[in-house]
Amino acid sequence: MELAKLRYFYTVAKYGHVTRAAEAIHIAQPALTKAIKQLEEELGVPLFYKKGRNIFLTVYGEYLRSKLEGVFLQLDSISTEIEILKKETRNTVKLNVLAASTVVTDAVVSYKKKHPEVFFQVIQNETETDCDISVTTDMADVSLLPAFKKRRVIAEKIYLAVPKNSKYANYSSISLKEVKEEGFVNLAGSRLFRAVCDRLCAYAGFKPHNSFESDSPVAVRNIIGASAGVGFWPEYSWGSVSADVALIPIVEPECQREIVIGLHESPLPSSVAPDFYEYLLQFLQKRCRKSTK
């Protein structure tokens, strides 16, 4: 059954009059009558019967009308719903955050205060290909991400975080091998920053003994402050440490990572993603300047 013929039938059933139905859908009356006749022949049952100058639905016509009513209500709402979806898509930023999650979250909160109409979808998945903006590091396989429209790389120093009451707290700098016997408080092994930390320890010639692991930077900071071990702390992307933690510059090996912020090609581009991309870059750079003061 052709959708057009079903639409013609539904309109005639609605008006109960062929001429008025033809005018409503802008079709010649003979063509409309022919389409209804063809639909009746296809179904093998009469859909209307005449009584005087008026037409009425048969039992088959009533059944078909009842079935089509919900269908055409949904079809007629599609264009409106698509417009709503288009607006939501244009005002939504899809973020894939594989690094610097704390500072990115702070940037999102700050941006939302200025632009409450903008929505954010945040994921953390290296294999996700549908995103407007990604935040990752030089350790990630960026070939899995969508094509870049823009990309900025920001270097970030990595410090050794120690309890304020430890023997290292007053050091002006430190070699990483000096703490090889200490227990390390680290992010869980699935996180990219953990891979960076393990690589730094390998450069220093040892494998760290992890006394505590967590997915949360806040938990890492708190456990270090509780004198449960030492750990690594990125210069600005995790925010400031607590008063019971000291940050020591590492001079051997050189400890830093690169934060990669990318604006990507998207089959359904967000109109606000380019603006948030620039905002995020400025936010990161401000945080970086504050951390060096």
PDB file of C-alpha atoms in Angstrom:
ATOM      1  CA  MET A   1       0.000   0.000   0.000  1.00  0.00           C
ATOM      2  CA  GLU A   2       1.303   3.404  -0.964  1.00  0.00           C
ATOM      3  CA  LEU A   3       1.533   5.949   1.816  1.00  0.00           C
ATOM      4  CA  ALA A   4       0.040   8.630  -0.457  1.00  0.00           C
ATOM      5  CA  LYS A   5      -3.113   6.566  -1.060  1.00  0.00           C
ATOM      6  CA  LEU A   6      -3.470   5.927   2.668  1.00  0.00           C
ATOM      7  CA  ARG A   7      -3.117   9.659   3.275  1.00  0.00           C
ATOM      8  CA  TYR A   8      -5.837  10.347   0.669  1.00  0.00           C
ATOM      9  CA  PHE A   9      -8.139   7.819   2.307  1.00  0.00           C
ATOM     10  CA  TYR A  10      -7.506   9.267   5.782  1.00  0.00           C
ATOM     11  CA  THR A  11      -8.275  12.789   4.579  1.00  0.00           C
ATOM     12  CA  VAL A  12     -11.544  11.737   2.916  1.00  0.00           C
ATOM     13  CA  ALA A  13     -12.508   9.847   6.080  1.00  0.00           C
ATOM     14  CA  LYS A  14     -11.723  12.955   8.130  1.00  0.00           C
ATOM     15  CA  TYR A  15     -13.850  15.316   5.989  1.00  0.00           C
ATOM     16  CA  GLY A  16     -16.529  12.813   4.989  1.00  0.00           C
ATOM     17  CA  HIS A  17     -16.613  14.543   1.624  1.00  0.00           C
ATOM     18  CA  VAL A  18     -14.476  13.936  -1.464  1.00  0.00           C
ATOM     19  CA  THR A  19     -14.576  17.500  -2.799  1.00  0.00           C
ATOM     20  CA  ARG A  20     -13.557  19.114   0.510  1.00  0.00           C
ATOM     21  CA  ALA A  21     -10.828  16.499   1.000  1.00  0.00           C
ATOM     22  CA  ALA A  22      -9.470  17.176  -2.504  1.00  0.00           C
ATOM     23  CA  GLU A  23      -9.332  20.901  -1.775  1.00  0.00           C
ATOM     24  CA  ALA A  24      -7.572  20.304   1.546  1.00  0.00           C
ATOM     25  CA  ILE A  25      -4.772  18.257   0.007  1.00  0.00           C
ATOM     26  CA  HIS A  26      -4.627  20.204  -3.266  1.00  0.00           C
ATOM     27  CA  ILE A  27      -5.468  17.370  -5.636  1.00  0.00           C
ATOM     28  CA  ALA A  28      -8.052  17.103  -8.398  1.00  0.00           C
ATOM     29  CA  GLN A  29     -11.244  15.355  -7.298  1.00  0.00           C
ATOM     30  CA  PRO A  30     -11.144  12.715 -10.100  1.00  0.00           C
ATOM     31  CA  ALA A  31      -7.568  11.817  -9.152  1.00  0.00           C
ATOM     32  CA  LEU A  32      -8.559  11.471  -5.507  1.00  0.00           C
ATOM     33  CA  THR A  33     -11.557   9.289  -6.359  1.00  0.00           C
ATOM     34  CA  LYS A  34      -9.354   7.096  -8.547  1.00  0.00           C
ATOM     35  CA  ALA A  35      -6.757   6.677  -5.760  1.00  0.00           C
ATOM     36  CA  ILE A  36      -9.442   5.619  -3.275  1.00  0.00           C
ATOM     37  CA  LYS A  37     -10.847   3.126  -5.811  1.00  0.00           C
ATOM     38  CA  GLN A  38      -7.357   1.660  -6.354  1.00  0.00           C
ATOM     39  CA  LEU A  39      -6.852   1.293  -2.592  1.00  0.00           C
ATOM     40  CA  GLU A  40     -10.209  -0.516  -2.253  1.00  0.00           C
ATOM     41  CA  GLU A  41      -9.240  -2.871  -5.089  1.00  0.00           C
ATOM     42  CA  GLU A  42      -5.851  -3.529  -3.467  1.00  0.00           C
ATOM     43  CA  LEU A  43      -7.466  -4.348  -0.129  1.00  0.00           C
ATOM     44  CA  GLY A  44     -10.346  -6.225  -1.709  1.00  0.00           C
ATOM     45  CA  VAL A  45     -12.977  -4.491   0.436  1.00  0.00           C
ATOM     46  CA  PRO A  46     -15.121  -1.316   0.140  1.00  0.00           C
ATOM     47  CA  LEU A  47     -13.994   1.520   2.406  1.00  0.00           C
ATOM     48  CA  PHE A  48     -16.904   3.934   1.815  1.00  0.00           C
ATOM     49  CA  TYR A  49     -20.552   3.727   0.923  1.00  0.00           C
ATOM     50  CA  LYS A  50     -22.854   6.461  -0.355  1.00  0.00           C
ATOM     51  CA  LYS A  51     -26.046   7.639   1.299  1.00  0.00           C
ATOM     52  CA  GLY A  52     -27.631  10.455  -0.606  1.00  0.00           C
ATOM     53  CA  ARG A  53     -24.956  13.024  -1.400  1.00  0.00           C
ATOM     54  CA  ASN A  54     -22.783  12.002   1.544  1.00  0.00           C
ATOM     55  CA  ILE A  55     -20.287   9.170   1.965  1.00  0.00           C
ATOM     56  CA  PHE A  56     -19.704   7.093   5.077  1.00  0.00           C
ATOM     57  CA  LEU A  57     -17.110   4.627   6.242  1.00  0.00           C
ATOM     58  CA  THR A  58     -17.801   0.930   6.003  1.00  0.00           C
ATOM     59  CA  VAL A  59     -16.722  -1.333   8.849  1.00  0.00           C
ATOM     60  CA  TYR A  60     -13.490  -1.874   6.908  1.00  0.00           C
ATOM     61  CA  GLY A  61     -13.044   1.862   6.471  1.00  0.00           C
ATOM     62  CA  GLU A  62     -13.607   2.472  10.209  1.00  0.00           C
ATOM     63  CA  TYR A  63     -10.971  -0.129  11.037  1.00  0.00           C
ATOM     64  CA  LEU A  64      -8.434   1.328   8.620  1.00  0.00           C
ATOM     65  CA  ARG A  65      -9.094   4.888   9.828  1.00  0.00           C
ATOM     66  CA  SER A  66      -8.550   3.845  13.464  1.00  0.00           C
ATOM     67  CA  LYS A  67      -5.257   2.185  12.565  1.00  0.00           C
ATOM     68  CA  LEU A  68      -4.006   5.156  10.555  1.00  0.00           C
ATOM     69  CA  GLU A  69      -4.972   7.813  13.088  1.00  0.00           C
ATOM     70  CA  GLY A  70      -1.997   7.203  15.389  1.00  0.00           C
ATOM     71  CA  VAL A  71       0.329   6.653  12.440  1.00  0.00           C
ATOM     72  CA  PHE A  72      -0.440  10.010  10.828  1.00  0.00           C
ATOM     73  CA  LEU A  73      -0.337  11.842  14.142  1.00  0.00           C
ATOM     74  CA  GLN A  74       3.219  10.567  14.545  1.00  0.00           C
ATOM     75  CA  LEU A  75       4.149  11.303  10.943  1.00  0.00           C
ATOM     76  CA  ASP A  76       2.740  14.815  11.164  1.00  0.00           C
ATOM     77  CA  SER A  77       4.786  15.497  14.316  1.00  0.00           C
ATOM     78  CA  ILE A  78       8.071  14.374  12.758  1.00  0.00           C
ATOM     79  CA  SER A  79       8.942  17.710  11.158  1.00  0.00           C
ATOM     80  CA  THR A  80       8.370  19.547  14.444  1.00  0.00           C
ATOM     81  CA  GLU A  81      10.372  16.988  16.392  1.00  0.00           C
ATOM     82  CA  ILE A  82      13.199  17.125  13.845  1.00  0.00           C
ATOM     83  CA  GLU A  83      13.370  20.909  14.262  1.00  0.00           C
ATOM     84  CA  ILE A  84      13.579  20.474  18.037  1.00  0.00           C
ATOM     85  CA  LEU A  85      16.282  17.835  17.616  1.00  0.00           C
ATOM     86  CA  LYS A  86      18.229  20.081  15.249  1.00  0.00           C
ATOM     87  CA  LYS A  87      18.144  22.883  17.811  1.00  0.00           C
ATOM     88  CA  GLU A  88      19.256  20.536  20.602  1.00  0.00           C
ATOM     89  CA  THR A  89      22.059  19.144  18.425  1.00  0.00           C
ATOM     90  CA  ARG A  90      23.273  22.615  17.503  1.00  0.00           C
ATOM     91  CA  ASN A  91      23.278  23.592  21.194  1.00  0.00           C
ATOM     92  CA  THR A  92      24.970  20.415  22.453  1.00  0.00           C
ATOM     93  CA  VAL A  93      28.711  19.847  22.797  1.00  0.00           C
ATOM     94  CA  LYS A  94      29.875  16.228  22.825  1.00  0.00           C
ATOM     95  CA  LEU A  95      33.083  15.987  24.868  1.00  0.00           C
ATOM     96  CA  ASN A  96      35.387  12.981  25.001  1.00  0.00           C
ATOM     97  CA  VAL A  97      37.546  13.629  28.075  1.00  0.00           C
ATOM     98  CA  LEU A  98      40.476  11.232  28.362  1.00  0.00           C
ATOM     99  CA  ALA A  99      42.728  13.586  30.339  1.00  0.00           C
ATOM    100  CA  ALA A 100      42.532  16.677  32.574  1.00  0.00           C
ATOM    101  CA  SER A 101      38.982  15.773  33.595  1.00  0.00           C
ATOM    102  CA  THR A 102      38.978  18.054  36.644  1.00  0.00           C
ATOM    103  CA  VAL A 103      39.889  21.232  34.794  1.00  0.00           C
ATOM    104  CA  VAL A 104      37.589  20.356  31.876  1.00  0.00           C
ATOM    105  CA  THR A 105      34.709  19.915  34.325  1.00  0.00           C
ATOM    106  CA  ASP A 106      35.530  23.303  35.854  1.00  0.00           C
ATOM    107  CA  ALA A 107      35.504  24.838  32.363  1.00  0.00           C
ATOM    108  CA  VAL A 108      32.111  23.279  31.571  1.00  0.00           C
ATOM    109  CA  VAL A 109      30.626  24.623  34.818  1.00  0.00           C
ATOM    110  CA  SER A 110      32.050  28.097  34.135  1.00  0.00           C
ATOM    111  CA  TYR A 111      30.774  28.101  30.546  1.00  0.00           C
ATOM    112  CA  LYS A 112      27.298  26.920  31.586  1.00  0.00           C
ATOM    113  CA  LYS A 113      26.973  29.872  33.944  1.00  0.00           C
ATOM    114  CA  LYS A 114      27.409  32.190  30.970  1.00  0.00           C
ATOM    115  CA  HIS A 115      25.504  30.037  28.464  1.00  0.00           C
ATOM    116  CA  PRO A 116      22.797  28.075  30.313  1.00  0.00           C
ATOM    117  CA  GLU A 117      21.120  27.114  27.030  1.00  0.00           C
ATOM    118  CA  VAL A 118      24.120  24.963  26.006  1.00  0.00           C
ATOM    119  CA  PHE A 119      24.095  21.241  26.814  1.00  0.00           C
ATOM    120  CA  PHE A 120      27.089  18.951  27.288  1.00  0.00           C
ATOM    121  CA  GLN A 121      27.450  15.209  26.743  1.00  0.00           C
ATOM    122  CA  VAL A 122      30.632  13.982  28.437  1.00  0.00           C
ATOM    123  CA  ILE A 123      32.130  10.564  27.771  1.00  0.00           C
ATOM    124  CA  GLN A 124      35.473   8.911  28.560  1.00  0.00           C
ATOM    125  CA  ASN A 125      36.071   6.346  25.854  1.00  0.00           C
ATOM    126  CA  GLU A 126      39.190   6.005  23.695  1.00  0.00           C
ATOM    127  CA  THR A 127      37.277   4.174  20.970  1.00  0.00           C
ATOM    128  CA  GLU A 128      34.377   6.653  20.741  1.00  0.00           C
ATOM    129  CA  THR A 129      34.313   8.259  17.282  1.00  0.00           C
ATOM    130  CA  ASP A 130      31.334  10.585  17.775  1.00  0.00           C
ATOM    131  CA  CYS A 131      32.522  13.716  19.555  1.00  0.00           C
ATOM    132  CA  ASP A 132      32.893  17.431  18.862  1.00  0.00           C
ATOM    133  CA  ILE A 133      35.852  18.018  21.175  1.00  0.00           C
ATOM    134  CA  SER A 134      38.400  15.650  22.682  1.00  0.00           C
ATOM    135  CA  VAL A 135      40.841  16.230  25.523  1.00  0.00           C
ATOM    136  CA  THR A 136      43.602  13.665  25.651  1.00  0.00           C
ATOM    137  CA  THR A 137      47.369  13.292  26.012  1.00  0.00           C
ATOM    138  CA  ASP A 138      50.364  12.315  23.945  1.00  0.00           C
ATOM    139  CA  MET A 139      49.933   8.767  25.315  1.00  0.00           C
ATOM    140  CA  ALA A 140      46.583   8.270  23.561  1.00  0.00           C
ATOM    141  CA  ASP A 141      45.995   6.770  20.129  1.00  0.00           C
ATOM    142  CA  VAL A 142      44.388   9.778  18.417  1.00  0.00           C
ATOM    143  CA  SER A 143      43.961   7.810  15.184  1.00  0.00           C
ATOM    144  CA  LEU A 144      40.761   6.427  16.719  1.00  0.00           C
ATOM    145  CA  LEU A 145      39.272   9.914  17.062  1.00  0.00           C
ATOM    146  CA  PRO A 146      37.384  11.751  14.282  1.00  0.00           C
ATOM    147  CA  ALA A 147      39.355  13.970  11.915  1.00  0.00           C
ATOM    148  CA  PHE A 148      40.686  17.151  13.510  1.00  0.00           C
ATOM    149  CA  LYS A 149      39.479  20.566  12.375  1.00  0.00           C
ATOM    150  CA  LYS A 150      41.743  22.227  14.942  1.00  0.00           C
ATOM    151  CA  ARG A 151      44.203  20.922  17.490  1.00  0.00           C
ATOM    152  CA  ARG A 152      46.198  22.582  20.265  1.00  0.00           C
ATOM    153  CA  VAL A 153      48.919  20.987  22.377  1.00  0.00           C
ATOM    154  CA  ILE A 154      49.674  22.381  25.831  1.00  0.00           C
ATOM    155  CA  ALA A 155      52.660  21.150  27.842  1.00  0.00           C
ATOM    156  CA  GLU A 156      52.038  20.364  31.515  1.00  0.00           C
ATOM    157  CA  LYS A 157      54.714  19.727  34.134  1.00  0.00           C
ATOM    158  CA  ILE A 158      54.281  16.808  36.504  1.00  0.00           C
ATOM    159  CA  TYR A 159      55.345  17.228  40.133  1.00  0.00           C
ATOM    160  CA  LEU A 160      55.986  14.772  42.908  1.00  0.00           C
ATOM    161  CA  ALA A 161      53.278  15.136  45.555  1.00  0.00           C
ATOM    162  CA  VAL A 162      54.381  14.267  49.101  1.00  0.00           C
ATOM    163  CA  PRO A 163      52.859  14.647  52.570  1.00  0.00           C
ATOM    164  CA  LYS A 164      53.775  17.923  54.272  1.00  0.00           C
ATOM    165  CA  ASN A 165      55.280  15.967  57.156  1.00  0.00           C
ATOM    166  CA  SER A 166      57.549  13.829  54.952  1.00  0.00           C
ATOM    167  CA  LYS A 167      61.317  14.206  54.746  1.00  0.00           C
ATOM    168  CA  TYR A 168      60.951  15.381  51.131  1.00  0.00           C
ATOM    169  CA  ALA A 169      58.517  18.227  51.786  1.00  0.00           C
ATOM    170  CA  ASN A 170      61.196  20.938  51.987  1.00  0.00           C
ATOM    171  CA  TYR A 171      63.153  19.787  48.934  1.00  0.00           C
ATOM    172  CA  SER A 172      63.460  22.454  46.242  1.00  0.00           C
ATOM    173  CA  SER A 173      63.703  19.687  43.616  1.00  0.00           C
ATOM    174  CA  ILE A 174      64.110  15.930  43.513  1.00  0.00           C
ATOM    175  CA  SER A 175      65.303  13.091  41.333  1.00  0.00           C
ATOM    176  CA  LEU A 176      62.617  10.468  40.868  1.00  0.00           C
ATOM    177  CA  LYS A 177      64.931   7.591  41.733  1.00  0.00           C
ATOM    178  CA  GLU A 178      65.247   9.022  45.253  1.00  0.00           C
ATOM    179  CA  VAL A 179      61.710   7.827  46.032  1.00  0.00           C
ATOM    180  CA  LYS A 180      61.852   4.442  44.320  1.00  0.00           C
ATOM    181  CA  GLU A 181      61.442   2.634  47.645  1.00  0.00           C
ATOM    182  CA  GLU A 182      58.405   4.667  48.665  1.00  0.00           C
ATOM    183  CA  GLY A 183      54.825   3.513  48.323  1.00  0.00           C
ATOM    184  CA  PHE A 184      53.057   5.312  45.474  1.00  0.00           C
ATOM    185  CA  VAL A 185      49.507   6.602  45.485  1.00  0.00           C
ATOM    186  CA  ASN A 186      48.349   6.352  41.886  1.00  0.00           C
ATOM    187  CA  LEU A 187      45.374   6.558  39.598  1.00  0.00           C
ATOM    188  CA  ALA A 188      43.968   3.186  38.549  1.00  0.00           C
ATOM    189  CA  GLY A 189      45.774   1.414  35.728  1.00  0.00           C
ATOM    190  CA  SER A 190      43.077   2.127  33.132  1.00  0.00           C
ATOM    191  CA  ARG A 191      43.650   5.895  33.228  1.00  0.00           C
ATOM    192  CA  LEU A 192      46.006   7.576  30.745  1.00  0.00           C
ATOM    193  CA  PHE A 193      47.755   9.575  33.463  1.00  0.00           C
ATOM    194  CA  ARG A 194      48.700   6.304  35.134  1.00  0.00           C
ATOM    195  CA  ALA A 195      50.453   5.249  31.919  1.00  0.00           C
ATOM    196  CA  VAL A 196      52.372   8.536  31.965  1.00  0.00           C
ATOM    197  CA  CYS A 197      53.438   7.957  35.585  1.00  0.00           C
ATOM    198  CA  ASP A 198      54.526   4.362  34.954  1.00  0.00           C
ATOM    199  CA  ARG A 199      56.575   5.525  31.989  1.00  0.00           C
ATOM    200  CA  LEU A 200      58.346   8.167  34.102  1.00  0.00           C
ATOM    201  CA  CYS A 201      59.224   5.596  36.736  1.00  0.00           C
ATOM    202  CA  ALA A 202      60.558   3.281  34.012  1.00  0.00           C
ATOM    203  CA  TYR A 203      62.807   6.112  32.773  1.00  0.00           C
ATOM    204  CA  ALA A 204      64.115   6.454  36.354  1.00  0.00           C
ATOM    205  CA  GLY A 205      64.897   2.724  36.408  1.00  0.00           C
ATOM    206  CA  PHE A 206      62.242   1.274  38.702  1.00  0.00           C
ATOM    207  CA  LYS A 207      58.702  -0.024  38.855  1.00  0.00           C
ATOM    208  CA  PRO A 208      56.625   1.779  41.485  1.00  0.00           C
ATOM    209  CA  HIS A 209      55.177  -0.064  44.438  1.00  0.00           C
ATOM    210  CA  ASN A 210      51.576   1.141  44.569  1.00  0.00           C
ATOM    211  CA  SER A 211      50.222   1.406  48.080  1.00  0.00           C
ATOM    212  CA  PHE A 212      46.887   2.860  46.908  1.00  0.00           C
ATOM    213  CA  GLU A 213      44.994   3.142  43.615  1.00  0.00           C
ATOM    214  CA  SER A 214      41.851   5.095  42.749  1.00  0.00           C
ATOM    215  CA  ASP A 215      39.962   6.479  39.748  1.00  0.00           C
ATOM    216  CA  SER A 216      39.610   9.807  41.576  1.00  0.00           C
ATOM    217  CA  PRO A 217      42.308  12.527  41.612  1.00  0.00           C
ATOM    218  CA  VAL A 218      40.669  13.884  44.772  1.00  0.00           C
ATOM    219  CA  ALA A 219      41.101  10.518  46.486  1.00  0.00           C
ATOM    220  CA  VAL A 220      44.747  10.399  45.377  1.00  0.00           C
ATOM    221  CA  ARG A 221      45.353  13.856  46.845  1.00  0.00           C
ATOM    222  CA  ASN A 222      43.641  13.004  50.125  1.00  0.00           C
ATOM    223  CA  ILE A 223      45.497   9.729  50.587  1.00  0.00           C
ATOM    224  CA  ILE A 224      48.854  11.419  49.964  1.00  0.00           C
ATOM    225  CA  GLY A 225      47.889  14.065  52.524  1.00  0.00           C
ATOM    226  CA  ALA A 226      47.150  11.277  54.999  1.00  0.00           C
ATOM    227  CA  SER A 227      50.828  10.232  54.756  1.00  0.00           C
ATOM    228  CA  ALA A 228      50.003   6.994  52.934  1.00  0.00           C
ATOM    229  CA  GLY A 229      52.612   7.496  50.214  1.00  0.00           C
ATOM    230  CA  VAL A 230      53.894   9.766  47.453  1.00  0.00           C
ATOM    231  CA  GLY A 231      52.424  10.349  44.025  1.00  0.00           C
ATOM    232  CA  PHE A 232      52.449  12.355  40.832  1.00  0.00           C
ATOM    233  CA  TRP A 233      50.482  15.573  40.415  1.00  0.00           C
ATOM    234  CA  PRO A 234      49.909  17.352  37.071  1.00  0.00           C
ATOM    235  CA  GLU A 235      50.705  21.041  37.182  1.00  0.00           C
ATOM    236  CA  TYR A 236      47.244  22.499  36.629  1.00  0.00           C
ATOM    237  CA  SER A 237      44.733  19.995  35.251  1.00  0.00           C
ATOM    238  CA  TRP A 238      43.873  18.518  38.660  1.00  0.00           C
ATOM    239  CA  GLY A 239      43.635  21.874  40.394  1.00  0.00           C
ATOM    240  CA  SER A 240      45.483  22.812  43.586  1.00  0.00           C
ATOM    241  CA  VAL A 241      46.579  20.361  46.253  1.00  0.00           C
ATOM    242  CA  SER A 242      45.437  20.517  49.856  1.00  0.00           C
ATOM    243  CA  ALA A 243      47.377  22.198  52.652  1.00  0.00           C
ATOM    244  CA  ASP A 244      48.768  18.870  53.867  1.00  0.00           C
ATOM    245  CA  VAL A 245      50.439  18.067  50.522  1.00  0.00           C
ATOM    246  CA  ALA A 246      53.623  19.579  49.073  1.00  0.00           C
ATOM    247  CA  LEU A 247      54.581  19.602  45.380  1.00  0.00           C
ATOM    248  CA  ILE A 248      58.235  19.032  44.516  1.00  0.00           C
ATOM    249  CA  PRO A 249      59.665  19.734  41.020  1.00  0.00           C
ATOM    250  CA  ILE A 250      61.203  16.606  39.479  1.00  0.00           C
ATOM    251  CA  VAL A 251      64.525  17.277  37.770  1.00  0.00           C
ATOM    252  CA  GLU A 252      65.418  13.739  36.673  1.00  0.00           C
ATOM    253  CA  PRO A 253      63.893  12.540  34.417  1.00  0.00           C
ATOM    254  CA  GLU A 254      62.128  15.500  32.849  1.00  0.00           C
ATOM    255  CA  CYS A 255      58.529  15.022  33.916  1.00  0.00           C
ATOM    256  CA  GLN A 256      55.817  16.485  31.773  1.00  0.00           C
ATOM    257  CA  ARG A 257      53.004  15.452  29.485  1.00  0.00           C
ATOM    258  CA  GLU A 258      51.203  17.087  26.591  1.00  0.00           C
ATOM    259  CA  ILE A 259      47.502  17.846  26.808  1.00  0.00           C
ATOM    260  CA  VAL A 260      45.934  17.596  23.341  1.00  0.00           C
ATOM    261  CA  ILE A 261      42.700  19.524  22.805  1.00  0.00           C
ATOM    262  CA  GLY A 262      40.999  18.771  19.508  1.00  0.00           C
ATOM    263  CA  LEU A 263      38.005  20.176  17.658  1.00  0.00           C
ATOM    264  CA  HIS A 264      36.683  17.468  15.355  1.00  0.00           C
ATOM    265  CA  GLU A 265      34.733  17.047  12.163  1.00  0.00           C
ATOM    266  CA  SER A 266      31.235  15.760  12.899  1.00  0.00           C
ATOM    267  CA  PRO A 267      28.397  14.471  10.688  1.00  0.00           C
ATOM    268  CA  LEU A 268      26.012  16.483  12.901  1.00  0.00           C
ATOM    269  CA  PRO A 269      28.106  19.539  13.782  1.00  0.00           C
ATOM    270  CA  SER A 270      27.382  21.555  16.891  1.00  0.00           C
ATOM    271  CA  SER A 271      27.142  25.302  16.315  1.00  0.00           C
ATOM    272  CA  VAL A 272      28.443  26.003  19.829  1.00  0.00           C
ATOM    273  CA  ALA A 273      31.374  23.534  19.841  1.00  0.00           C
ATOM    274  CA  PRO A 274      33.860  25.953  18.173  1.00  0.00           C
ATOM    275  CA  ASP A 275      33.063  28.619  20.763  1.00  0.00           C
ATOM    276  CA  PHE A 276      33.490  26.224  23.693  1.00  0.00           C
ATOM    277  CA  TYR A 277      36.722  24.925  22.143  1.00  0.00           C
ATOM    278  CA  GLU A 278      38.235  28.422  22.233  1.00  0.00           C
ATOM    279  CA  TYR A 279      36.818  28.971  25.725  1.00  0.00           C
ATOM    280  CA  LEU A 280      38.378  25.715  26.949  1.00  0.00           C
ATOM    281  CA  LEU A 281      41.782  26.671  25.532  1.00  0.00           C
ATOM    282  CA  GLN A 282      41.661  30.027  27.320  1.00  0.00           C
ATOM    283  CA  PHE A 283      40.491  28.359  30.532  1.00  0.00           C
ATOM    284  CA  LEU A 284      43.374  25.867  30.420  1.00  0.00           C
ATOM    285  CA  GLN A 285      45.908  28.582  29.688  1.00  0.00           C
ATOM    286  CA  LYS A 286      44.646  30.719  32.591  1.00  0.00           C
ATOM    287  CA  ARG A 287      44.867  27.724  34.924  1.00  0.00           C
ATOM    288  CA  CYS A 288      48.391  27.088  33.666  1.00  0.00           C
ATOM    289  CA  ARG A 289      49.458  30.697  34.345  1.00  0.00           C
ATOM    290  CA  LYS A 290      47.994  30.579  37.859  1.00  0.00           C
ATOM    291  CA  SER A 291      49.876  27.391  38.664  1.00  0.00           C
ATOM    292  CA  THR A 292      53.231  28.972  37.769  1.00  0.00           C
ATOM    293  CA  LYS A 293      52.784  32.027  40.004  1.00  0.00           C
TER     294      LYS A 293
END
